[in-house]
mmCIF file of C-alpha atoms in Angstrom:
data_model
loop_
_atom_site.group_PDB
_atom_site.id
_atom_site.type_symbol
_atom_site.label_atom_id
_atom_site.label_comp_id
_atom_site.label_asym_id
_atom_site.label_seq_id
_atom_site.Cartn_x
_atom_site.Cartn_y
_atom_site.Cartn_z
ATOM 1 C CA MET A 1 -60.563 -22.775 -47.738
ATOM 2 C CA ILE A 2 -57.382 -24.161 -45.925
ATOM 3 C CA LEU A 3 -58.380 -24.992 -42.234
ATOM 4 C CA PHE A 4 -55.357 -27.371 -41.614
ATOM 5 C CA SER A 5 -51.739 -27.039 -43.428
ATOM 6 C CA ARG A 6 -48.117 -28.524 -43.268
ATOM 7 C CA ARG A 7 -47.105 -26.251 -40.474
ATOM 8 C CA ASN A 8 -50.162 -27.626 -38.317
ATOM 9 C CA LEU A 9 -48.559 -31.227 -38.376
ATOM 10 C CA HIS A 10 -47.544 -32.797 -34.960
ATOM 11 C CA TYR A 11 -45.095 -35.462 -36.748
ATOM 12 C CA ASN A 12 -42.526 -34.715 -38.827
ATOM 13 C CA ASP A 13 -41.311 -38.116 -40.210
ATOM 14 C CA TYR A 14 -43.591 -37.546 -43.285
ATOM 15 C CA GLN A 15 -42.497 -38.148 -46.907
ATOM 16 C CA TRP A 16 -43.240 -34.926 -49.389
ATOM 17 C CA THR A 17 -43.950 -36.379 -52.934
ATOM 18 C CA THR A 18 -45.003 -33.718 -55.576
ATOM 19 C CA TYR A 19 -48.292 -34.445 -56.875
ATOM 20 C CA ILE A 20 -49.819 -32.892 -60.445
ATOM 21 C CA GLN A 21 -52.646 -30.511 -59.542
ATOM 22 C CA ASN A 22 -55.743 -32.801 -59.861
ATOM 23 C CA ASP A 23 -54.389 -35.927 -58.718
ATOM 24 C CA PRO A 24 -57.369 -37.950 -56.913
ATOM 25 C CA ARG A 25 -54.793 -38.490 -53.840
ATOM 26 C CA VAL A 26 -54.678 -34.780 -53.052
ATOM 27 C CA ASN A 27 -57.949 -33.279 -54.619
ATOM 28 C CA GLY A 28 -61.569 -33.746 -54.695
ATOM 29 C CA ARG A 29 -63.504 -35.668 -52.301
ATOM 30 C CA PRO A 30 -62.406 -38.687 -50.155
ATOM 31 C CA ASP A 31 -63.236 -41.931 -52.134
ATOM 32 C CA HIS A 32 -61.906 -45.154 -52.965
ATOM 33 C CA THR A 33 -58.481 -43.761 -53.972
ATOM 34 C CA ALA A 34 -55.402 -45.377 -52.081
ATOM 35 C CA PHE A 35 -54.324 -43.418 -48.822
ATOM 36 C CA ASN A 36 -50.527 -43.548 -47.748
ATOM 37 C CA LYS A 37 -50.573 -42.293 -44.344
ATOM 38 C CA ASN A 38 -46.869 -41.795 -44.573
ATOM 39 C CA GLU A 39 -47.247 -39.115 -47.110
ATOM 40 C CA GLY A 40 -47.623 -35.579 -45.699
ATOM 41 C CA ASN A 41 -49.361 -34.183 -48.619
ATOM 42 C CA GLU A 42 -51.889 -36.962 -48.581
ATOM 43 C CA MET A 43 -52.293 -36.396 -44.659
ATOM 44 C CA VAL A 44 -52.818 -32.864 -45.003
ATOM 45 C CA TYR A 45 -55.431 -32.967 -47.805
ATOM 46 C CA LEU A 46 -57.468 -35.685 -46.239
ATOM 47 C CA ILE A 47 -57.457 -33.881 -42.703
ATOM 48 C CA ASN A 48 -58.150 -30.798 -44.151
ATOM 49 C CA LYS A 49 -61.058 -32.129 -46.649
ATOM 50 C CA LEU A 50 -62.686 -33.859 -43.612
ATOM 51 C CA MET A 51 -62.619 -30.770 -41.318
ATOM 52 C CA MET A 52 -64.512 -28.962 -44.061
ATOM 53 C CA ILE A 53 -66.904 -32.201 -44.617
ATOM 54 C CA TRP A 54 -67.389 -32.268 -40.751
ATOM 55 C CA ASP A 55 -67.287 -28.433 -40.158
ATOM 56 C CA TYR A 56 -64.589 -28.589 -37.948
ATOM 57 C CA ARG A 57 -62.827 -25.279 -37.447
ATOM 58 C CA PHE A 58 -59.872 -25.665 -34.944
ATOM 59 C CA ALA A 59 -56.259 -26.970 -35.812
ATOM 60 C CA ASN A 60 -56.158 -28.861 -32.634
ATOM 61 C CA THR A 61 -59.135 -31.130 -34.327
ATOM 62 C CA GLY A 62 -56.748 -31.877 -37.179
ATOM 63 C CA ASN A 63 -54.001 -32.688 -34.921
ATOM 64 C CA LYS A 64 -56.407 -35.195 -33.150
ATOM 65 C CA MET A 65 -57.309 -36.902 -36.572
ATOM 66 C CA GLU A 66 -53.342 -36.752 -37.422
ATOM 67 C CA LYS A 67 -52.503 -38.576 -34.349
ATOM 68 C CA LEU A 68 -55.192 -41.120 -34.655
ATOM 69 C CA ILE A 69 -54.201 -41.800 -38.264
ATOM 70 C CA HIS A 70 -50.522 -41.742 -37.616
ATOM 71 C CA ASP A 71 -50.552 -43.883 -34.442
ATOM 72 C CA LYS A 72 -53.558 -46.360 -34.722
ATOM 73 C CA LEU A 73 -55.173 -46.518 -38.348
ATOM 74 C CA PRO A 74 -55.339 -50.435 -38.968
ATOM 75 C CA ALA A 75 -52.948 -51.443 -41.827
ATOM 76 C CA GLU A 76 -56.145 -53.048 -43.605
ATOM 77 C CA ILE A 77 -57.534 -49.476 -43.924
ATOM 78 C CA THR A 78 -56.084 -48.336 -47.341
ATOM 79 C CA SER A 79 -58.662 -46.033 -49.037
ATOM 80 C CA GLN A 80 -59.504 -42.001 -48.259
ATOM 81 C CA GLU A 81 -63.126 -43.474 -47.726
ATOM 82 C CA ASP A 82 -62.391 -46.260 -45.405
ATOM 83 C CA VAL A 83 -59.986 -43.850 -43.180
ATOM 84 C CA GLN A 84 -63.019 -41.247 -43.255
ATOM 85 C CA ASN A 85 -65.282 -43.828 -42.114
ATOM 86 C CA TRP A 86 -62.816 -45.287 -39.547
ATOM 87 C CA LEU A 87 -62.046 -41.898 -38.050
ATOM 88 C CA LYS A 88 -65.677 -41.116 -37.824
ATOM 89 C CA THR A 89 -66.141 -43.966 -35.410
ATOM 90 C CA ASN A 90 -62.885 -43.418 -33.581
ATOM 91 C CA LEU A 91 -62.526 -39.774 -33.002
ATOM 92 C CA LYS A 92 -63.516 -38.821 -29.761
ATOM 93 C CA PHE A 93 -63.366 -35.338 -27.967
#
């Protein structure tokens, strides 16, 4: 189920790389796989996956996640799992 897609993104400065279907950067569960916050497909995948895991239903929640990642994610946080943990601590409503 897709809750958040490319058309929901607030920023438009992403790169759009084509990935193979089962690439862990855009498939599966968030894990130790490297995360590139400048890559649109990775951003959409991670936001969508976290919205499903955390049972968030509204695109504006995805936009809050995107803005936090885009603007405030520390450079030392480089894996999907670390982004997930960081967001869990920093996402406020």
